[in-house]
Amino acid sequence: MYFYCRHLTDKFPDLILYTEMLKLMQNVLVPFSFYRAIVISDVWVGNNAV
């Protein structure tokens, strides 16, 4: 892990910190859950109609 953090940071300059990732995930979790619920319900309806 030390190698990646030390020597590859110039290859990936736009990486975010872990705490920033947690904040982003909190903002995305609810909309993604609604989207996933809608997609799964469409699949079930489609399979039942056949």
JSON list of C-alpha atoms in Angstrom, two decimals:
[
{"chain": "A", "resi": 1, "resn": "MET", "atom": "CA", "xyz": [0.00, 0.00, 0.00]},
{"chain": "A", "resi": 2, "resn": "TYR", "atom": "CA", "xyz": [2.87, 2.34, 0.75]},
{"chain": "A", "resi": 3, "resn": "PHE", "atom": "CA", "xyz": [4.14, 1.95, -2.81]},
{"chain": "A", "resi": 4, "resn": "TYR", "atom": "CA", "xyz": [0.80, 2.96, -4.30]},
{"chain": "A", "resi": 5, "resn": "CYS", "atom": "CA", "xyz": [0.36, 5.94, -2.01]},
{"chain": "A", "resi": 6, "resn": "ARG", "atom": "CA", "xyz": [3.91, 7.13, -2.50]},
{"chain": "A", "resi": 7, "resn": "HIS", "atom": "CA", "xyz": [4.72, 6.46, -6.15]},
{"chain": "A", "resi": 8, "resn": "LEU", "atom": "CA", "xyz": [1.46, 6.43, -8.07]},
{"chain": "A", "resi": 9, "resn": "THR", "atom": "CA", "xyz": [-0.13, 9.65, -6.85]},
{"chain": "A", "resi": 10, "resn": "ASP", "atom": "CA", "xyz": [1.03, 11.46, -9.98]},
{"chain": "A", "resi": 11, "resn": "LYS", "atom": "CA", "xyz": [-0.84, 8.87, -12.10]},
{"chain": "A", "resi": 12, "resn": "PHE", "atom": "CA", "xyz": [-4.12, 9.50, -10.24]},
{"chain": "A", "resi": 13, "resn": "PRO", "atom": "CA", "xyz": [-4.17, 13.18, -9.25]},
{"chain": "A", "resi": 14, "resn": "ASP", "atom": "CA", "xyz": [-7.95, 13.46, -8.83]},
{"chain": "A", "resi": 15, "resn": "LEU", "atom": "CA", "xyz": [-8.44, 10.77, -6.19]},
{"chain": "A", "resi": 16, "resn": "ILE", "atom": "CA", "xyz": [-10.55, 11.82, -3.24]},
{"chain": "A", "resi": 17, "resn": "LEU", "atom": "CA", "xyz": [-10.05, 11.07, 0.43]},
{"chain": "A", "resi": 18, "resn": "TYR", "atom": "CA", "xyz": [-11.94, 8.32, 2.24]},
{"chain": "A", "resi": 19, "resn": "THR", "atom": "CA", "xyz": [-13.98, 10.80, 4.28]},
{"chain": "A", "resi": 20, "resn": "GLU", "atom": "CA", "xyz": [-14.98, 12.63, 1.10]},
{"chain": "A", "resi": 21, "resn": "MET", "atom": "CA", "xyz": [-16.05, 9.31, -0.41]},
{"chain": "A", "resi": 22, "resn": "LEU", "atom": "CA", "xyz": [-18.27, 8.61, 2.59]},
{"chain": "A", "resi": 23, "resn": "LYS", "atom": "CA", "xyz": [-19.95, 12.00, 2.20]},
{"chain": "A", "resi": 24, "resn": "LEU", "atom": "CA", "xyz": [-20.56, 11.37, -1.50]},
{"chain": "A", "resi": 25, "resn": "MET", "atom": "CA", "xyz": [-21.98, 7.93, -0.79]},
{"chain": "A", "resi": 26, "resn": "GLN", "atom": "CA", "xyz": [-24.43, 9.39, 1.74]},
{"chain": "A", "resi": 27, "resn": "ASN", "atom": "CA", "xyz": [-25.69, 11.86, -0.86]},
{"chain": "A", "resi": 28, "resn": "VAL", "atom": "CA", "xyz": [-26.12, 9.18, -3.52]},
{"chain": "A", "resi": 29, "resn": "LEU", "atom": "CA", "xyz": [-27.52, 6.31, -1.44]},
{"chain": "A", "resi": 30, "resn": "VAL", "atom": "CA", "xyz": [-31.19, 7.37, -1.29]},
{"chain": "A", "resi": 31, "resn": "PRO", "atom": "CA", "xyz": [-31.61, 8.28, -4.99]},
{"chain": "A", "resi": 32, "resn": "PHE", "atom": "CA", "xyz": [-29.79, 5.11, -6.01]},
{"chain": "A", "resi": 33, "resn": "SER", "atom": "CA", "xyz": [-32.04, 3.03, -3.76]},
{"chain": "A", "resi": 34, "resn": "PHE", "atom": "CA", "xyz": [-35.16, 4.48, -5.40]},
{"chain": "A", "resi": 35, "resn": "TYR", "atom": "CA", "xyz": [-33.73, 3.88, -8.87]},
{"chain": "A", "resi": 36, "resn": "ARG", "atom": "CA", "xyz": [-32.82, 0.31, -8.02]},
{"chain": "A", "resi": 37, "resn": "ALA", "atom": "CA", "xyz": [-36.27, -0.38, -6.56]},
{"chain": "A", "resi": 38, "resn": "ILE", "atom": "CA", "xyz": [-37.94, 0.91, -9.73]},
{"chain": "A", "resi": 39, "resn": "VAL", "atom": "CA", "xyz": [-35.68, -1.12, -12.02]},
{"chain": "A", "resi": 40, "resn": "ILE", "atom": "CA", "xyz": [-36.21, -4.32, -10.01]},
{"chain": "A", "resi": 41, "resn": "SER", "atom": "CA", "xyz": [-40.00, -3.81, -9.95]},
{"chain": "A", "resi": 42, "resn": "ASP", "atom": "CA", "xyz": [-40.01, -3.37, -13.75]},
{"chain": "A", "resi": 43, "resn": "VAL", "atom": "CA", "xyz": [-38.13, -6.63, -14.16]},
{"chain": "A", "resi": 44, "resn": "TRP", "atom": "CA", "xyz": [-40.58, -8.51, -11.96]},
{"chain": "A", "resi": 45, "resn": "VAL", "atom": "CA", "xyz": [-43.59, -7.06, -13.81]},
{"chain": "A", "resi": 46, "resn": "GLY", "atom": "CA", "xyz": [-42.01, -7.92, -17.14]},
{"chain": "A", "resi": 47, "resn": "ASN", "atom": "CA", "xyz": [-41.38, -11.52, -16.11]},
{"chain": "A", "resi": 48, "resn": "ASN", "atom": "CA", "xyz": [-44.91, -11.96, -14.76]},
{"chain": "A", "resi": 49, "resn": "ALA", "atom": "CA", "xyz": [-46.49, -10.63, -17.93]},
{"chain": "A", "resi": 50, "resn": "VAL", "atom": "CA", "xyz": [-44.86, -13.29, -20.12]}
]
